[in-house]
Every structure is written in structure tokens, then in C-alpha cells.
Coordinates of C-alpha atoms and ligand atoms in Angstrom, one line a residue:
X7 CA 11.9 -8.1 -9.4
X8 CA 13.4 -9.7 -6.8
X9 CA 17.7 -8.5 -6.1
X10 CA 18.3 -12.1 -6.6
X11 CA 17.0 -15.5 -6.2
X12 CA 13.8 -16.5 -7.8
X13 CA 9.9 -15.9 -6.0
X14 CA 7.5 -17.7 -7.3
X15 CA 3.7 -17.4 -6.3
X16 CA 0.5 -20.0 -6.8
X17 CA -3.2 -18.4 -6.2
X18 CA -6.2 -19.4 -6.8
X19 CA -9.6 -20.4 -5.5
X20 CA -10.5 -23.3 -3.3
X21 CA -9.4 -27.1 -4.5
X22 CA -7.4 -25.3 -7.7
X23 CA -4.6 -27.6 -7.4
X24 CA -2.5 -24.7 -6.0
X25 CA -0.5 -26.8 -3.3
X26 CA -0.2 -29.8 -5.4
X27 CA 1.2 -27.9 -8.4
X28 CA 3.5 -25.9 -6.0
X29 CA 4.7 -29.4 -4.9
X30 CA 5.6 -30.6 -7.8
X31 CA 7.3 -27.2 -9.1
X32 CA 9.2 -27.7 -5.9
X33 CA 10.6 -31.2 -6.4
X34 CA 11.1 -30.6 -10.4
X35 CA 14.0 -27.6 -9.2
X36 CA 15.3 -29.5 -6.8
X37 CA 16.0 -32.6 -9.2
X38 CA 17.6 -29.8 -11.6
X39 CA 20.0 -28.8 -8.3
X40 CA 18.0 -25.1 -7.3
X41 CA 18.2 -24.7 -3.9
X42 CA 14.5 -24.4 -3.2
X43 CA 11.9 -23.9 -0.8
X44 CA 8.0 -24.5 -0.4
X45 CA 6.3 -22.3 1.9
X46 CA 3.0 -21.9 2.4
X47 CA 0.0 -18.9 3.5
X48 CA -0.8 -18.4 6.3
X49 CA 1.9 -20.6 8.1
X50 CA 5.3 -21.6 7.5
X51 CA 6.5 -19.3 10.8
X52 CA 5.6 -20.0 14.0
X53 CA 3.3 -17.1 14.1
X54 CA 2.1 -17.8 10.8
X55 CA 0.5 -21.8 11.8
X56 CA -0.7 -20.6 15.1
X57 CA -2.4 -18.0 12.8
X58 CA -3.3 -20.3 9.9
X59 CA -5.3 -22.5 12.7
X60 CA -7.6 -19.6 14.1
X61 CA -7.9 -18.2 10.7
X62 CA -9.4 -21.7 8.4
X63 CA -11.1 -22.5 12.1
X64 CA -14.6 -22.1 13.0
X65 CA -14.1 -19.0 15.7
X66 CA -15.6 -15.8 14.9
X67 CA -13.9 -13.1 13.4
X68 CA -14.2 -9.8 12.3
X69 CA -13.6 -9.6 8.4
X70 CA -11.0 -6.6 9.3
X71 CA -9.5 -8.8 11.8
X72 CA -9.4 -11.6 9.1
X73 CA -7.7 -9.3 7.0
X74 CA -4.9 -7.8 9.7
X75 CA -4.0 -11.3 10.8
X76 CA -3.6 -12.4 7.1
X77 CA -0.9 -9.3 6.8
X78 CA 0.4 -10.6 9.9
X79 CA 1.1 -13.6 9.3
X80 CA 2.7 -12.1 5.5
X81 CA 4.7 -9.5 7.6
X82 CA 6.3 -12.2 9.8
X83 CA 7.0 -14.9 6.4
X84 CA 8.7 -11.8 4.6
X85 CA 11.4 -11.0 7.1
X86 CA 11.9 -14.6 9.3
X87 CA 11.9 -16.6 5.5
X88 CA 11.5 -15.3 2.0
X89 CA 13.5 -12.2 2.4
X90 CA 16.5 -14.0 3.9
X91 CA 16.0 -17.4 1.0
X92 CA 16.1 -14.5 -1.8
X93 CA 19.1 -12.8 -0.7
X94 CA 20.7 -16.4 -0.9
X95 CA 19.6 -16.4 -3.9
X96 CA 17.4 -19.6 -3.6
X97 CA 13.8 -19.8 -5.3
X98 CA 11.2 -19.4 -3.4
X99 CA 7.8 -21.3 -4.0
X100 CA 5.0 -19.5 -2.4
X101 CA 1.4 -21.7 -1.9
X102 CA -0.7 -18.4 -1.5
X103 CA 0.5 -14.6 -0.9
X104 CA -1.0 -11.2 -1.1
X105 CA -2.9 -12.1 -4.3
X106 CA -5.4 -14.3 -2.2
X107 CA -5.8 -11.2 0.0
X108 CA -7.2 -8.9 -2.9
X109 CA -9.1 -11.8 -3.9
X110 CA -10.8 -13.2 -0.9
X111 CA -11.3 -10.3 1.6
X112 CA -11.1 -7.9 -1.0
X113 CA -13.8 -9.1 -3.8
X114 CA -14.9 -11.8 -1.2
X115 CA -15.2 -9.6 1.7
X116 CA -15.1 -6.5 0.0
X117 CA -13.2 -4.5 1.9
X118 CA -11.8 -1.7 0.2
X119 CA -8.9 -2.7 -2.2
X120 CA -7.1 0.2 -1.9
X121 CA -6.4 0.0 1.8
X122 CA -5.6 -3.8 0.8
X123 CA -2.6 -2.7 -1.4
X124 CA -1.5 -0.5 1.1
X125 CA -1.3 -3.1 3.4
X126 CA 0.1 -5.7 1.0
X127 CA 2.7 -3.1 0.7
X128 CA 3.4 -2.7 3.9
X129 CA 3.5 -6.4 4.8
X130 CA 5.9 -7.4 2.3
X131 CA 7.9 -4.1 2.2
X132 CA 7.0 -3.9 -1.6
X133 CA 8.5 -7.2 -2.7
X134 CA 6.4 -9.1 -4.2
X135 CA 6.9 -12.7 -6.8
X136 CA 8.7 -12.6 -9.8
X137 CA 6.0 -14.9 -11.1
X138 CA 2.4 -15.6 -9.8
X139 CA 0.9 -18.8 -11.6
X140 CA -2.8 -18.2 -11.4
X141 CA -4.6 -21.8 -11.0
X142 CA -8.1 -21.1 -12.8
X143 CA -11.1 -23.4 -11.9
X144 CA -14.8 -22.8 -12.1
X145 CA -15.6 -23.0 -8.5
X146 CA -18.3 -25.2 -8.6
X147 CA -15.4 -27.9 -9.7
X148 CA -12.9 -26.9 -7.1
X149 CA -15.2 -27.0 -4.2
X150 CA -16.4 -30.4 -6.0
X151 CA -12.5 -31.8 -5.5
X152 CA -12.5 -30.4 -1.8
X153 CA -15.7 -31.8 -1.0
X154 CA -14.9 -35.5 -2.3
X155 CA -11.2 -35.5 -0.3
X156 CA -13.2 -35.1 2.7
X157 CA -15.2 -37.8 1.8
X158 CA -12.1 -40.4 1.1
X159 CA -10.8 -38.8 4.7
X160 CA -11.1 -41.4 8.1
X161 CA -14.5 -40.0 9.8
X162 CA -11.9 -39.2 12.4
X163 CA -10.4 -36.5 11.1
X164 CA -12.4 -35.4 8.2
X165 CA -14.4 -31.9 9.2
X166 CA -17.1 -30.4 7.9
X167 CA -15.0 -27.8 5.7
X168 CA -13.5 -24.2 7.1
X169 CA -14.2 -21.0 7.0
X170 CA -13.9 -19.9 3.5
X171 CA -14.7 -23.4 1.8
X172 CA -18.0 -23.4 3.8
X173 CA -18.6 -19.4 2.3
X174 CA -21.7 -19.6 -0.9
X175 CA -20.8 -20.1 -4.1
X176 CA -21.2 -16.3 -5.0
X177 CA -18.7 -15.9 -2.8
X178 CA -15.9 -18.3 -4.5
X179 CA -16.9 -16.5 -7.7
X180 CA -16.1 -13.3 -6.4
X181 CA -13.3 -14.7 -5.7
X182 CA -12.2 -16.1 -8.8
X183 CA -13.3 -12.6 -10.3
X184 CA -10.5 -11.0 -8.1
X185 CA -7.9 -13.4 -9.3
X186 CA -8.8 -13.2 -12.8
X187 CA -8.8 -9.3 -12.8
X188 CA -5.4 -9.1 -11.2
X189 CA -3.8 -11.2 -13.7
X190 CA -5.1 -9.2 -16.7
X191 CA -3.6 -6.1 -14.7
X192 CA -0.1 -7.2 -13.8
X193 CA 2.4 -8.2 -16.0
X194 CA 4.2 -10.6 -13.5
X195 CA 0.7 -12.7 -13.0
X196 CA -0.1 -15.4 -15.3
X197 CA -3.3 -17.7 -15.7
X198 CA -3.1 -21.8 -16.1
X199 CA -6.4 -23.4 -16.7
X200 CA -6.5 -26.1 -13.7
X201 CA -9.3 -28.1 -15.0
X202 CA -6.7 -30.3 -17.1
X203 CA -4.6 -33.7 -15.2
X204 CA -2.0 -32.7 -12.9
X205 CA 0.2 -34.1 -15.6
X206 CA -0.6 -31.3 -18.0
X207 CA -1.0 -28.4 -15.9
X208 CA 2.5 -29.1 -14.2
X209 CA 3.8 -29.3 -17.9
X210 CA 2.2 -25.7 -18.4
X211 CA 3.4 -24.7 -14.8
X212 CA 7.2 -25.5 -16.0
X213 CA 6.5 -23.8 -19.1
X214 CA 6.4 -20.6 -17.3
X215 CA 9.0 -20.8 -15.0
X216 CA 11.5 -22.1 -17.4
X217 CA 12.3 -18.6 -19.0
X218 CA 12.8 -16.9 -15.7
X219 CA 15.7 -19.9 -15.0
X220 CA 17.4 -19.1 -17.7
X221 CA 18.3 -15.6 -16.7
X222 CA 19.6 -15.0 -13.6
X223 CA 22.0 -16.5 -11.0
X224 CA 20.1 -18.8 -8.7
X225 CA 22.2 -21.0 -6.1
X226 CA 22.4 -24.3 -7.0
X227 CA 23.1 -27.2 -4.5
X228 CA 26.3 -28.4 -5.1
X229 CA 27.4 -24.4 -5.6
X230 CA 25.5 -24.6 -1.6
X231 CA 27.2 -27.2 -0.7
X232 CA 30.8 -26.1 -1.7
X233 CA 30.7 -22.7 0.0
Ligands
TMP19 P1 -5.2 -23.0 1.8 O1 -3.9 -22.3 1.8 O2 -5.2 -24.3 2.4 O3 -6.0 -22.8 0.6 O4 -6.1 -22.2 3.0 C1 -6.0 -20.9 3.3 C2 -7.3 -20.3 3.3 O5 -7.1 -18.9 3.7 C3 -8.0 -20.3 1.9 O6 -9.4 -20.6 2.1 C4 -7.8 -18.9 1.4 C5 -7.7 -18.1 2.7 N1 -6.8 -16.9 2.6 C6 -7.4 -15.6 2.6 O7 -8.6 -15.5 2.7 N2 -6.6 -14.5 2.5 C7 -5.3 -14.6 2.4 O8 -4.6 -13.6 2.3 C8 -4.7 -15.9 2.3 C9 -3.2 -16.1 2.2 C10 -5.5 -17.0 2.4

């Protein structure tokens, strides 16, 4: 658990809902005054979107290299943001953290999983989310939702997919697989079926975080504001 402040994760596979869900979390704490922030993974450094661009891009890369520059891009998020936000005691809304490593280059790329962990635990000096919402969709649907907001895209800037959405299907469910087994193992993780409206899974989503409000000291705005 986190010293203070709240750290809050979302996983899950391709067009879950994840960064519309984390969205929505985000806006719902701010209305009730929680100083709040939405960061995302890869990115929200520097280091982390030059990263993120190379590593959804269409360059070739080493599935180890994949996997360093993921940790990378965590190592840099950890110290330069979340560390600093949870010592002020905000919450912190994660879209993506070392769960999608075990998950997609782990069971996806199959490296081995214990190196992964040691890495994840190197990466993020052992602190990981108070709460990780797992965002559970059949693949087949979620790469059916990525697929169609191509299509409603400008042909200017819709692509052809990335990198992991263009992987095969056995891959996603590998994927899915790796997600679903580390929220059976970990007491922090829990699953929300994301096949429901946005209405109802956000209604689940608060239903989890709720309890963890409750009980500890989280900076509020106007207590922000005031000091
Ligand atoms: P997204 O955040 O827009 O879903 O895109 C990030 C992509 O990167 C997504 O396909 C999952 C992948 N990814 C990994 O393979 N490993 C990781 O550790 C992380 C954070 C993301």
C-alpha cells in the first residue's frame, strides 16, 4: 500500500475501455474535490511519449528491447510523477502499468515472467497500485471497437493499427489469459466485465474505489489550495 495518497491502476487488452473508464474515474474525484491525476503507459514523461511513439510504431524491435524500453519508460513515470503525486497524497489514475507488462510481453511474448517481476520491481522500486481495475473483454470484441474507431477516423489520420493491435488473435488471448491469471493471484487486482455501456461499467468502476476513499487521508482541492 501506498505511504499515502491513493494509486489506482486500469489494464486490460486492446479496445477494453481502459482509457475511457480511467477518464471518467478521473473527472468523478475531481468533482468530489481529490486532487487527481491521469497518467498514462508508456508516456506521460518526456521520455515516456518519445518512447510510447517508437514502441505502438511500426519500427522493428527486439521483443527484449520491447520489454526494457517498457521498464524504461515505468522507471522514469515512477520517480519524475507518481512517486512525487503520492507523497502529496493525491490519487493517482494510471491508464496501463506493470500489469500490461506480464501480460503482453510476458504471456504475449513469452518472455520469462520471472525476470519480468524482477524487473517490474526494479522499475517501480516495489510500489505498485493500491487498486488495479481489470477491464475484461473477449478480444475478438475489443479489437472489433478499435477496428470501427479507425473507420469513423478522417482517411488522414486513421492508420492501419500498431504494433500490438495488428498482433493474431491468439495473441490478444494470451493476453487476456495473463491479465485474468494475475487478478485471481493478487489481492489488490480486481476484474470489471467491460462488455456492458460505459454507463454501467463506470458505475462498477466507482464501486470499487469507493471503499479505498473512505479510509485514508487524500488531499483534497480546497485543503491544496489553502496550504
Ligand atoms: P494503449 O495504452 O493505447 O493501449 O497502448 C499501449 C500499447 O502498449 C498497448 O498495445 C499495450 C502495450 N504495452 C505493452 O505491451 N507492455 C506494457 O508494459 C505497456 C504499458 C503497454
Amino acid at each position: 500500500m501506498s505511504a499515502s495518497g491513493l494509486f489506482i491502476a486500469f489494464e486490460g487488452g486492446e479496445g477494453a475501455g481502459k482509457s475511457t473508464q480511467a477518464s471518467i474515474l478521473h473527472d468523478a474525484l475531481q468533482r468530489e474535490g481529490y486532487c487527481t491525476t491521469l497518467l498514462r503507459e508508456p508516456g506521460s514523461t518526456n521520455l515516456g511519449d518519445y518512447l510510447r511513439e517508437y514502441l505502438i510504431g511500426e519500427q522493428p524491435v527486439t521483443s527484449l528491447a520491447e520489454l526494457l524500453l517498457f521498464e524504461a519508460s515505468r522507471a522514469q513515470l515512477m520517480t519524475e510523477r507518481i512517486e512525487p503525486l503520492l507523497n502529496d497524497g493525491a490519487v493517482v489514475i494510471a491508464d496501463r502499468f506493470a500489469g500490461s507488462t506480464v501480460a503482453y510481453q510476458g504471456y504475449g511474448r513469452k518472455i520469462d515472467l520471472e525476470r519480468i517481476q524482477w524487473l517490474n520491481d526494479y522499475a517501480t522500486g516495489g510500489r505498485y497500485p493500491d487498486l488495479t481495475i481489470l477491464l475484461d473483454v473477449d478480444p475478438q470484441v475489443g479489437l472489433g471497437r478499435v477496428n470501427s474507431r479507425q473507420l469513423q477516423l478522417p482517411l488522414l489520420i486513421a492508420d492501419t493499427g500498431d504494433r500490438f493491435e495488428d498482433e493474431e488473435i491468439a495473441f490478444h488471448n494470451a493476453v487476456r489469459q495473463g491479465f485474468r491469471d494475475q487478478e485471481v493471484r493478487s489481492a489488490t487486482w480486481c476484474s470489471v466485465e467491460g462488455n456492458h455501456s460505459i454507463d454501467d461499467v463506470a458505475a462498477a468502476v466507482w464501486s470499487r474505489v469507493c471503499p479505498l476513499l473512505a479510509d485514508r487521508v487524500i488531499a483534497k482541492l480546497a485543503e491544496a489550495e489553502k496550504g
